[in-house]
Amino acid sequence: MESILFTCALALLIWVLVFGNELQRRRPQWHWYLVGYPLTALRLVITWHRVAYLNGLTVSHKPNRRVLGDLEVKGEPLRTRTPRLSFPRATPYGLEVRVRLHAGQTPAPFLASSDAFAHAWRVHSVRVVSPERGVVLITATARDPLESTDSPAAGSAELLSAIVGTLESGRAWGMDFRRVPHWLIVGATQSGKSTLVARLVTELAPQPVALVGVDCKGGMELGLLEMRLSALATCRSEAVTVLAALVAEMQDRMRKCRFAGARSIWELPEKARPVPVVVIVDELAELYLTNGSKEQRAEAEECTTYLLRLAQLGAALGMHLVVAGQRVGSDLGPGVTALRAQLSGRICHRVNDPGTAEMALGDLNKDAVVVAQSIGEAERGVAVTTGDMGGWMRGRSHLTTPAEARAAAAEFARMTPRPPFLAHTPGGGTLV
């Protein structure tokens, strides 16, 4: 029996070596599991002690200080202990390994050694996080899963959930409004921000959800999706009307929940449950910038108040915000800072100024700010997003062209809700 298994394994090895290039081209994941993973795991295990020693990740059996007469001498220990390594576990794009720290060790030196790990193990990148006390999780990515911008054939089937791209871990990048109710998306021109918004609308289009657009650039961006929008505001005065109607509807939903003894609309009977609403605000700065006139300042303050109320109270009432902009900073006013605090989902593409990256990610993780600022012009669609292990991760949105977004809006236009509370808003209609 053992000879048969050995013969089969040898035959498989010979076949892989002979047809390896063809296998890698046609079935890259098969090639990784059959060839890449065993070699990388073996390389990791063999080099672990030396890599740990060279990067100061080992500890000595005895103190490295000695007293000779009246002198205290410090030297490098000759015998060291390497942190214990678990068996490498294969993933579709690489492998994961857990390291048990010795007493007194912290994850910081392991975080600083991620580049050294990547070079030693010959992988694309290495990410280090600490999921629990005394343990670090090292994730090695053999090839970059963000190279491709192709979109999958099928989207998310869950209500208020959208698969918008791929994470650097190889998993799907999803935006789930039931779990993270409000999102902030920032990015410079040509960074992929508009593509991400188009992908989000395309994914939500087949769902029984009311999509409301606020695009103060005259509707140039969200106007492509107007057939699937229940309302569209193309200037600040129209935005005031739309947001006021949404706040009034939110108060009505509060009363319904109170009378029914429910804490959210999801506890109401399905027939009595109001339609969920996703409000998409494109180019937030246009709502806040004024020429100094009393009228424009009043409109900006109204928009600020309405958006903040929707962010604070809307999650349990099925009203969600997606706020996008090229620049989000405190210079736009205190209302922006207060609004940001309510938007727990963050996505940061390439930005032109450090302040915007700091505003988007600084209150969550300083490392995420550094990674966001390192995104180059050639990496369109690549962004740092929150919500995955370790608090943040790089991802890339699936390419969605304007023609594809317009076609999706037209295909599902029949599913556009026309609720009465949007009947007198720009682009709104009556319930049919």
CSV table of C-alpha atoms in Angstrom, one decimal:
chain,number,residue,atom,x,y,z
A,1,MET,CA,0.0,0.0,0.0
A,2,GLU,CA,2.8,2.4,0.9
A,3,SER,CA,4.6,1.6,-2.4
A,4,ILE,CA,1.4,2.4,-4.3
A,5,LEU,CA,1.0,5.8,-2.5
A,6,PHE,CA,4.7,6.6,-3.1
A,7,THR,CA,4.4,5.8,-6.8
A,8,CYS,CA,1.2,7.9,-7.2
A,9,ALA,CA,2.9,10.8,-5.4
A,10,LEU,CA,6.0,10.5,-7.6
A,11,ALA,CA,3.9,10.4,-10.7
A,12,LEU,CA,1.9,13.4,-9.6
A,13,LEU,CA,5.1,15.3,-8.9
A,14,ILE,CA,6.6,14.4,-12.3
A,15,TRP,CA,3.4,15.5,-14.1
A,16,VAL,CA,3.3,18.8,-12.2
A,17,LEU,CA,7.0,19.5,-13.0
A,18,VAL,CA,6.4,18.8,-16.7
A,19,PHE,CA,3.1,20.5,-17.2
A,20,GLY,CA,3.5,23.1,-14.4
A,21,ASN,CA,3.5,26.2,-16.6
A,22,GLU,CA,0.4,25.1,-18.4
A,23,LEU,CA,-1.3,24.3,-15.1
A,24,GLN,CA,-0.4,27.7,-13.7
A,25,ARG,CA,-1.8,29.4,-16.7
A,26,ARG,CA,-5.1,27.5,-16.8
A,27,ARG,CA,-5.7,26.6,-13.2
A,28,PRO,CA,-3.6,29.0,-11.0
A,29,GLN,CA,-5.2,27.9,-7.7
A,30,TRP,CA,-4.5,24.2,-8.5
A,31,HIS,CA,-0.9,25.1,-9.3
A,32,TRP,CA,-0.7,26.9,-5.9
A,33,TYR,CA,-2.1,24.0,-3.9
A,34,LEU,CA,0.0,21.4,-5.7
A,35,VAL,CA,3.3,23.2,-6.2
A,36,GLY,CA,3.4,26.7,-4.6
A,37,TYR,CA,2.0,25.9,-1.2
A,38,PRO,CA,4.2,22.9,-0.4
A,39,LEU,CA,7.4,24.8,-1.5
A,40,THR,CA,6.4,28.0,0.4
A,41,ALA,CA,5.4,26.1,3.5
A,42,LEU,CA,8.7,24.1,3.4
A,43,ARG,CA,10.7,27.3,2.9
A,44,LEU,CA,8.9,29.0,5.8
A,45,VAL,CA,9.6,26.1,8.2
A,46,ILE,CA,13.2,25.7,7.2
A,47,THR,CA,14.1,29.5,7.4
A,48,TRP,CA,11.9,30.4,10.4
A,49,HIS,CA,14.6,30.2,13.1
A,50,ARG,CA,17.2,32.2,11.1
A,51,VAL,CA,14.7,34.8,10.0
A,52,ALA,CA,13.4,35.2,13.5
A,53,TYR,CA,17.0,35.5,14.9
A,54,LEU,CA,18.1,38.1,12.3
A,55,ASN,CA,15.0,40.2,13.0
A,56,GLY,CA,15.3,40.1,16.8
A,57,LEU,CA,12.3,37.9,17.3
A,58,THR,CA,14.0,35.3,19.5
A,59,VAL,CA,14.5,35.3,23.3
A,60,SER,CA,17.5,34.0,25.3
A,61,HIS,CA,17.4,31.4,28.0
A,62,LYS,CA,19.3,33.7,30.4
A,63,PRO,CA,19.7,37.5,30.7
A,64,ASN,CA,22.1,39.0,28.2
A,65,ARG,CA,23.8,41.1,31.0
A,66,ARG,CA,26.7,39.8,33.1
A,67,VAL,CA,28.6,41.5,36.0
A,68,LEU,CA,32.4,41.2,35.9
A,69,GLY,CA,33.8,42.7,39.0
A,70,ASP,CA,32.5,46.3,39.1
A,71,LEU,CA,31.5,46.3,35.4
A,72,GLU,CA,28.2,45.3,33.8
A,73,VAL,CA,28.7,43.7,30.4
A,74,LYS,CA,26.0,43.3,27.8
A,75,GLY,CA,26.3,40.8,24.9
A,76,GLU,CA,24.3,38.9,22.4
A,77,PRO,CA,23.1,35.5,23.7
A,78,LEU,CA,24.6,32.5,22.1
A,79,ARG,CA,21.5,30.2,22.7
A,80,THR,CA,18.1,31.6,21.8
A,81,ARG,CA,14.6,30.3,21.7
A,82,THR,CA,12.4,30.9,18.6
A,83,PRO,CA,8.7,31.6,19.1
A,84,ARG,CA,6.7,28.4,18.4
A,85,LEU,CA,5.2,28.2,14.9
A,86,SER,CA,1.9,26.4,14.0
A,87,PHE,CA,1.6,24.2,10.9
A,88,PRO,CA,1.1,26.5,7.8
A,89,ARG,CA,-2.5,26.5,6.6
A,90,ALA,CA,-3.1,26.9,2.9
A,91,THR,CA,-5.4,29.6,1.6
A,92,PRO,CA,-6.5,30.2,-2.0
A,93,TYR,CA,-3.9,33.0,-2.4
A,94,GLY,CA,-1.2,32.0,0.1
A,95,LEU,CA,-0.9,30.6,3.6
A,96,GLU,CA,-1.5,31.4,7.2
A,97,VAL,CA,0.6,30.6,10.3
A,98,ARG,CA,0.1,31.4,14.0
A,99,VAL,CA,3.0,32.2,16.2
A,100,ARG,CA,2.9,31.8,20.0
A,101,LEU,CA,4.8,34.6,21.7
A,102,HIS,CA,7.1,34.0,24.6
A,103,ALA,CA,6.5,35.8,27.9
A,104,GLY,CA,7.5,39.5,27.5
A,105,GLN,CA,7.3,39.6,23.7
A,106,THR,CA,4.9,42.0,21.9
A,107,PRO,CA,3.6,41.9,18.3
A,108,ALA,CA,5.4,45.2,17.3
A,109,PRO,CA,8.7,43.5,16.2
A,110,PHE,CA,6.7,41.0,14.1
A,111,LEU,CA,4.8,43.9,12.4
A,112,ALA,CA,8.1,45.6,11.6
A,113,SER,CA,9.5,42.4,10.1
A,114,SER,CA,6.7,41.8,7.5
A,115,ASP,CA,8.9,42.9,4.6
A,116,ALA,CA,11.7,40.6,5.8
A,117,PHE,CA,9.2,37.7,5.9
A,118,ALA,CA,8.1,38.4,2.3
A,119,HIS,CA,11.6,38.5,1.0
A,120,ALA,CA,12.7,35.3,2.9
A,121,TRP,CA,9.7,33.3,1.8
A,122,ARG,CA,9.5,34.8,-1.8
A,123,VAL,CA,5.9,35.8,-1.6
A,124,HIS,CA,4.0,38.9,-2.8
A,125,SER,CA,3.3,40.3,0.6
A,126,VAL,CA,3.0,39.4,4.3
A,127,ARG,CA,0.4,40.8,6.7
A,128,VAL,CA,0.8,40.5,10.5
A,129,VAL,CA,-2.0,41.0,13.0
A,130,SER,CA,-2.6,40.0,16.7
A,131,PRO,CA,-6.0,38.3,17.0
A,132,GLU,CA,-5.5,37.6,20.7
A,133,ARG,CA,-3.1,38.1,23.5
A,134,GLY,CA,0.2,36.3,23.1
A,135,VAL,CA,-0.5,35.3,19.5
A,136,VAL,CA,0.3,36.8,16.1
A,137,LEU,CA,-1.2,35.6,12.8
A,138,ILE,CA,1.0,35.9,9.8
A,139,THR,CA,-0.7,35.8,6.4
A,140,ALA,CA,1.5,35.4,3.4
A,141,THR,CA,0.0,36.2,0.0
A,142,ALA,CA,1.8,34.4,-2.8
A,143,ARG,CA,0.3,36.4,-5.7
A,144,ASP,CA,-1.5,39.7,-5.8
A,145,PRO,CA,-5.3,39.0,-5.9
A,146,LEU,CA,-5.9,42.7,-6.7
A,147,GLU,CA,-4.3,42.5,-10.1
A,148,SER,CA,-7.5,41.6,-11.8
A,149,THR,CA,-10.5,44.0,-12.0
A,150,ASP,CA,-12.8,41.5,-13.5
A,151,SER,CA,-16.2,41.1,-11.9
A,152,PRO,CA,-17.8,37.8,-10.9
A,153,ALA,CA,-20.8,36.5,-12.7
A,154,ALA,CA,-23.1,36.5,-9.7
A,155,GLY,CA,-23.6,39.2,-7.0
A,156,SER,CA,-24.8,39.1,-3.4
A,157,ALA,CA,-28.3,37.7,-2.8
A,158,GLU,CA,-28.7,39.1,0.7
A,159,LEU,CA,-30.8,42.2,1.3
A,160,LEU,CA,-28.7,45.4,1.7
A,161,SER,CA,-25.5,43.5,1.0
A,162,ALA,CA,-23.3,44.1,-2.0
A,163,ILE,CA,-20.1,42.4,-3.3
A,164,VAL,CA,-18.1,45.3,-4.7
A,165,GLY,CA,-14.7,43.8,-5.2
A,166,THR,CA,-11.9,41.5,-3.9
A,167,LEU,CA,-9.8,41.9,-0.8
A,168,GLU,CA,-6.0,41.3,-0.7
A,169,SER,CA,-6.8,38.1,1.2
A,170,GLY,CA,-8.6,36.7,-1.8
A,171,ARG,CA,-12.0,36.9,-0.2
A,172,ALA,CA,-14.9,38.8,-1.6
A,173,TRP,CA,-15.1,42.5,-0.6
A,174,GLY,CA,-18.6,43.1,0.6
A,175,MET,CA,-20.5,46.1,1.9
A,176,ASP,CA,-23.2,44.9,4.3
A,177,PHE,CA,-25.5,47.7,5.5
A,178,ARG,CA,-27.2,45.5,8.1
A,179,ARG,CA,-23.8,45.0,9.8
A,180,VAL,CA,-22.2,48.4,8.9
A,181,PRO,CA,-25.0,50.9,8.3
A,182,HIS,CA,-23.2,53.9,7.0
A,183,TRP,CA,-20.1,54.3,4.8
A,184,LEU,CA,-17.5,57.1,4.0
A,185,ILE,CA,-15.7,56.8,0.6
A,186,VAL,CA,-12.9,59.1,-0.3
A,187,GLY,CA,-10.6,59.3,-3.2
A,188,ALA,CA,-9.0,61.6,-5.7
A,189,THR,CA,-10.0,62.0,-9.3
A,190,GLN,CA,-9.4,58.8,-11.3
A,191,SER,CA,-8.7,56.8,-8.1
A,192,GLY,CA,-11.7,54.5,-8.6
A,193,LYS,CA,-14.2,56.1,-6.3
A,194,SER,CA,-16.9,56.6,-8.9
A,195,THR,CA,-16.4,53.0,-10.1
A,196,LEU,CA,-17.0,51.7,-6.6
A,197,VAL,CA,-20.2,53.7,-6.3
A,198,ALA,CA,-21.4,52.5,-9.7
A,199,ARG,CA,-20.6,48.9,-8.6
A,200,LEU,CA,-22.5,49.4,-5.4
A,201,VAL,CA,-25.6,50.7,-7.2
A,202,THR,CA,-25.4,47.8,-9.7
A,203,GLU,CA,-25.3,45.3,-6.9
A,204,LEU,CA,-28.2,46.9,-5.0
A,205,ALA,CA,-30.3,47.5,-8.2
A,206,PRO,CA,-32.0,44.0,-8.2
A,207,GLN,CA,-32.9,44.3,-4.5
A,208,PRO,CA,-36.2,45.8,-3.0
A,209,VAL,CA,-34.3,48.9,-1.9
A,210,ALA,CA,-35.0,52.6,-2.5
A,211,LEU,CA,-31.9,54.3,-3.8
A,212,VAL,CA,-31.7,58.1,-3.3
A,213,GLY,CA,-29.0,60.1,-5.0
A,214,VAL,CA,-27.5,63.5,-4.0
A,215,ASP,CA,-25.1,64.7,-6.7
A,216,CYS,CA,-24.4,68.4,-6.6
A,217,LYS,CA,-22.2,68.2,-9.7
A,218,GLY,CA,-25.4,68.6,-11.7
A,219,GLY,CA,-26.0,64.9,-11.6
A,220,MET,CA,-23.0,64.1,-13.9
A,221,GLU,CA,-22.2,60.9,-11.9
A,222,LEU,CA,-25.4,59.6,-10.5
A,223,GLY,CA,-27.4,60.8,-13.4
A,224,LEU,CA,-26.2,57.6,-15.3
A,225,LEU,CA,-28.2,55.6,-12.7
A,226,GLU,CA,-31.3,57.8,-12.6
A,227,MET,CA,-33.6,55.1,-13.9
A,228,ARG,CA,-33.0,53.1,-10.8
A,229,LEU,CA,-33.1,56.0,-8.3
A,230,SER,CA,-36.2,56.8,-6.4
A,231,ALA,CA,-35.1,60.5,-6.2
A,232,LEU,CA,-32.1,62.5,-7.4
A,233,ALA,CA,-31.0,65.9,-6.2
A,234,THR,CA,-28.6,67.7,-8.5
A,235,CYS,CA,-27.9,70.9,-6.5
A,236,ARG,CA,-27.9,71.9,-2.9
A,237,SER,CA,-31.4,73.4,-2.8
A,238,GLU,CA,-32.8,70.1,-4.2
A,239,ALA,CA,-30.6,68.2,-1.7
A,240,VAL,CA,-32.3,70.2,1.1
A,241,THR,CA,-35.7,69.1,-0.1
A,242,VAL,CA,-34.7,65.4,-0.5
A,243,LEU,CA,-33.0,65.2,2.9
A,244,ALA,CA,-35.8,67.0,4.6
A,245,ALA,CA,-38.3,64.4,3.2
A,246,LEU,CA,-36.0,61.6,4.4
A,247,VAL,CA,-35.8,63.0,7.9
A,248,ALA,CA,-39.6,63.4,8.0
A,249,GLU,CA,-40.0,59.8,6.9
A,250,MET,CA,-37.5,58.7,9.6
A,251,GLN,CA,-39.6,60.3,12.3
A,252,ASP,CA,-42.7,58.6,10.9
A,253,ARG,CA,-40.9,55.2,11.1
A,254,MET,CA,-39.9,56.0,14.7
A,255,ARG,CA,-43.6,56.4,15.6
A,256,LYS,CA,-44.5,53.2,13.9
A,257,CYS,CA,-41.8,51.3,15.8
A,258,ARG,CA,-42.9,52.8,19.1
A,259,PHE,CA,-46.5,51.9,18.6
A,260,ALA,CA,-45.6,48.4,17.6
A,261,GLY,CA,-43.1,48.0,20.5
A,262,ALA,CA,-40.3,47.4,18.1
A,263,ARG,CA,-36.7,48.7,18.4
A,264,SER,CA,-36.1,48.6,14.6
A,265,ILE,CA,-38.1,48.1,11.4
A,266,TRP,CA,-36.7,44.6,11.2
A,267,GLU,CA,-38.9,43.6,14.2
A,268,LEU,CA,-42.0,44.8,12.4
A,269,PRO,CA,-44.2,42.3,10.4
A,270,GLU,CA,-42.9,41.9,6.9
A,271,LYS,CA,-46.1,43.4,5.4
A,272,ALA,CA,-45.8,46.4,7.6
A,273,ARG,CA,-42.1,47.0,7.2
A,274,PRO,CA,-41.2,50.1,5.2
A,275,VAL,CA,-38.8,49.8,2.3
A,276,PRO,CA,-35.1,50.2,3.2
A,277,VAL,CA,-33.4,53.4,1.8
A,278,VAL,CA,-29.8,53.9,0.8
A,279,VAL,CA,-28.8,57.5,0.4
A,280,ILE,CA,-25.8,58.1,-1.8
A,281,VAL,CA,-24.1,61.5,-1.6
A,282,ASP,CA,-21.5,62.1,-4.3
A,283,GLU,CA,-19.0,64.9,-3.7
A,284,LEU,CA,-19.8,65.8,-0.1
A,285,ALA,CA,-17.8,69.1,-0.2
A,286,GLU,CA,-20.3,70.6,-2.6
A,287,LEU,CA,-22.9,70.5,0.1
A,288,TYR,CA,-20.7,72.5,2.5
A,289,LEU,CA,-18.9,75.1,0.3
A,290,THR,CA,-20.6,78.4,0.1
A,291,ASN,CA,-19.9,81.9,-1.4
A,292,GLY,CA,-20.6,83.4,2.0
A,293,SER,CA,-24.1,84.6,1.4
A,294,LYS,CA,-26.7,84.1,4.1
A,295,GLU,CA,-28.9,81.9,1.9
A,296,GLN,CA,-26.1,79.5,0.9
A,297,ARG,CA,-24.9,79.3,4.5
A,298,ALA,CA,-28.4,78.4,5.7
A,299,GLU,CA,-28.7,75.6,3.0
A,300,ALA,CA,-25.3,74.2,4.0
A,301,GLU,CA,-26.3,74.2,7.7
A,302,GLU,CA,-29.6,72.4,6.8
A,303,CYS,CA,-27.8,69.8,4.8
A,304,THR,CA,-25.4,69.3,7.7
A,305,THR,CA,-28.2,68.8,10.2
A,306,TYR,CA,-30.2,66.5,8.0
A,307,LEU,CA,-27.2,64.2,7.2
A,308,LEU,CA,-26.2,64.1,10.8
A,309,ARG,CA,-29.7,63.1,12.0
A,310,LEU,CA,-29.9,60.4,9.3
A,311,ALA,CA,-26.5,59.0,10.4
A,312,GLN,CA,-27.3,59.1,14.1
A,313,LEU,CA,-30.8,57.6,14.0
A,314,GLY,CA,-31.3,56.0,10.6
A,315,ALA,CA,-29.6,52.6,11.1
A,316,ALA,CA,-32.4,50.9,13.0
A,317,LEU,CA,-35.0,52.5,10.8
A,318,GLY,CA,-33.6,51.1,7.5
A,319,MET,CA,-32.1,54.4,6.3
A,320,HIS,CA,-28.4,54.2,5.4
A,321,LEU,CA,-25.8,56.7,4.1
A,322,VAL,CA,-23.0,56.3,1.6
A,323,VAL,CA,-21.0,59.6,1.6
A,324,ALA,CA,-18.3,60.0,-1.1
A,325,GLY,CA,-15.9,62.8,-1.8
A,326,GLN,CA,-12.5,63.8,-3.2
A,327,ARG,CA,-11.6,65.7,0.0
A,328,VAL,CA,-13.0,65.3,3.5
A,329,GLY,CA,-11.4,67.6,6.0
A,330,SER,CA,-12.2,69.7,9.1
A,331,ASP,CA,-11.8,72.8,6.9
A,332,LEU,CA,-15.2,72.1,5.5
A,333,GLY,CA,-16.7,72.8,9.0
A,334,PRO,CA,-17.4,71.1,12.3
A,335,GLY,CA,-20.4,69.3,10.7
A,336,VAL,CA,-18.1,67.1,8.6
A,337,THR,CA,-16.2,65.9,11.7
A,338,ALA,CA,-19.4,65.1,13.5
A,339,LEU,CA,-20.7,63.3,10.5
A,340,ARG,CA,-17.5,61.2,10.0
A,341,ALA,CA,-17.8,60.0,13.6
A,342,GLN,CA,-21.2,58.3,12.6
A,343,LEU,CA,-19.9,56.7,9.5
A,344,SER,CA,-18.3,53.5,10.8
A,345,GLY,CA,-17.5,52.0,7.4
A,346,ARG,CA,-14.5,53.6,5.8
A,347,ILE,CA,-13.0,53.3,2.3
A,348,CYS,CA,-10.0,55.3,1.3
A,349,HIS,CA,-8.6,55.3,-2.3
A,350,ARG,CA,-5.6,57.3,-3.5
A,351,VAL,CA,-5.9,60.8,-2.1
A,352,ASN,CA,-4.1,64.1,-2.9
A,353,ASP,CA,-3.6,65.3,0.6
A,354,PRO,CA,-2.6,63.5,3.8
A,355,GLY,CA,-5.4,65.2,5.7
A,356,THR,CA,-8.1,63.3,3.8
A,357,ALA,CA,-6.5,59.9,4.5
A,358,GLU,CA,-6.1,60.9,8.2
A,359,MET,CA,-9.7,62.1,8.3
A,360,ALA,CA,-10.9,58.8,6.8
A,361,LEU,CA,-8.8,56.3,8.7
A,362,GLY,CA,-6.8,58.1,11.3
A,363,ASP,CA,-9.2,57.5,14.1
A,364,LEU,CA,-9.2,53.8,13.4
A,365,ASN,CA,-5.6,52.8,12.7
A,366,LYS,CA,-2.5,54.8,11.9
A,367,ASP,CA,-1.0,51.9,9.8
A,368,ALA,CA,-4.0,52.1,7.5
A,369,VAL,CA,-3.3,55.8,6.9
A,370,VAL,CA,0.3,55.0,5.8
A,371,VAL,CA,-0.9,52.2,3.5
A,372,ALA,CA,-3.6,54.4,1.9
A,373,GLN,CA,-1.1,57.1,1.2
A,374,SER,CA,1.2,54.6,-0.6
A,375,ILE,CA,-1.5,53.7,-3.2
A,376,GLY,CA,-0.1,54.8,-6.6
A,377,GLU,CA,-1.8,56.4,-9.6
A,378,ALA,CA,-1.6,53.1,-11.5
A,379,GLU,CA,-3.6,51.3,-8.8
A,380,ARG,CA,-7.0,52.5,-9.9
A,381,GLY,CA,-9.8,50.9,-7.8
A,382,VAL,CA,-7.4,49.9,-5.0
A,383,ALA,CA,-8.5,51.2,-1.6
A,384,VAL,CA,-8.0,50.6,2.1
A,385,THR,CA,-11.3,49.4,3.7
A,386,THR,CA,-12.4,48.7,7.2
A,387,GLY,CA,-14.3,45.7,8.5
A,388,ASP,CA,-12.0,42.8,8.0
A,389,MET,CA,-9.5,41.0,10.3
A,390,GLY,CA,-7.2,43.4,12.0
A,391,GLY,CA,-9.6,46.3,11.4
A,392,TRP,CA,-8.5,47.1,7.8
A,393,MET,CA,-7.4,45.6,4.6
A,394,ARG,CA,-6.6,46.6,1.0
A,395,GLY,CA,-9.2,45.8,-1.6
A,396,ARG,CA,-9.9,46.5,-5.3
A,397,SER,CA,-13.4,47.2,-6.7
A,398,HIS,CA,-14.6,45.2,-9.7
A,399,LEU,CA,-14.5,47.3,-12.8
A,400,THR,CA,-17.9,48.6,-13.7
A,401,THR,CA,-18.1,50.8,-16.8
A,402,PRO,CA,-20.6,53.6,-17.2
A,403,ALA,CA,-22.3,51.6,-19.9
A,404,GLU,CA,-22.6,48.6,-17.6
A,405,ALA,CA,-24.0,50.8,-14.8
A,406,ARG,CA,-26.5,52.4,-17.1
A,407,ALA,CA,-27.6,49.0,-18.5
A,408,ALA,CA,-28.1,47.6,-14.9
A,409,ALA,CA,-30.2,50.7,-14.0
A,410,ALA,CA,-32.4,50.3,-17.1
A,411,GLU,CA,-32.8,46.5,-16.5
A,412,PHE,CA,-34.0,46.9,-13.0
A,413,ALA,CA,-35.8,50.2,-13.4
A,414,ARG,CA,-39.1,48.3,-12.9
A,415,MET,CA,-38.0,47.5,-9.3
A,416,THR,CA,-37.5,51.2,-8.4
A,417,PRO,CA,-39.7,51.9,-5.3
A,418,ARG,CA,-41.8,55.1,-5.6
A,419,PRO,CA,-42.7,55.7,-1.9
A,420,PRO,CA,-45.1,58.6,-1.1
A,421,PHE,CA,-42.6,60.5,1.1
A,422,LEU,CA,-40.5,61.1,-2.0
A,423,ALA,CA,-43.4,62.0,-4.3
A,424,HIS,CA,-42.6,65.8,-4.2
A,425,THR,CA,-38.8,65.5,-4.4
A,426,PRO,CA,-36.7,65.9,-7.5
A,427,GLY,CA,-36.9,62.8,-9.5
A,428,GLY,CA,-39.4,61.3,-7.1
A,429,GLY,CA,-42.8,59.7,-8.0
A,430,THR,CA,-45.9,58.3,-6.4
A,431,LEU,CA,-46.3,54.8,-5.3
A,432,VAL,CA,-47.4,52.5,-8.1
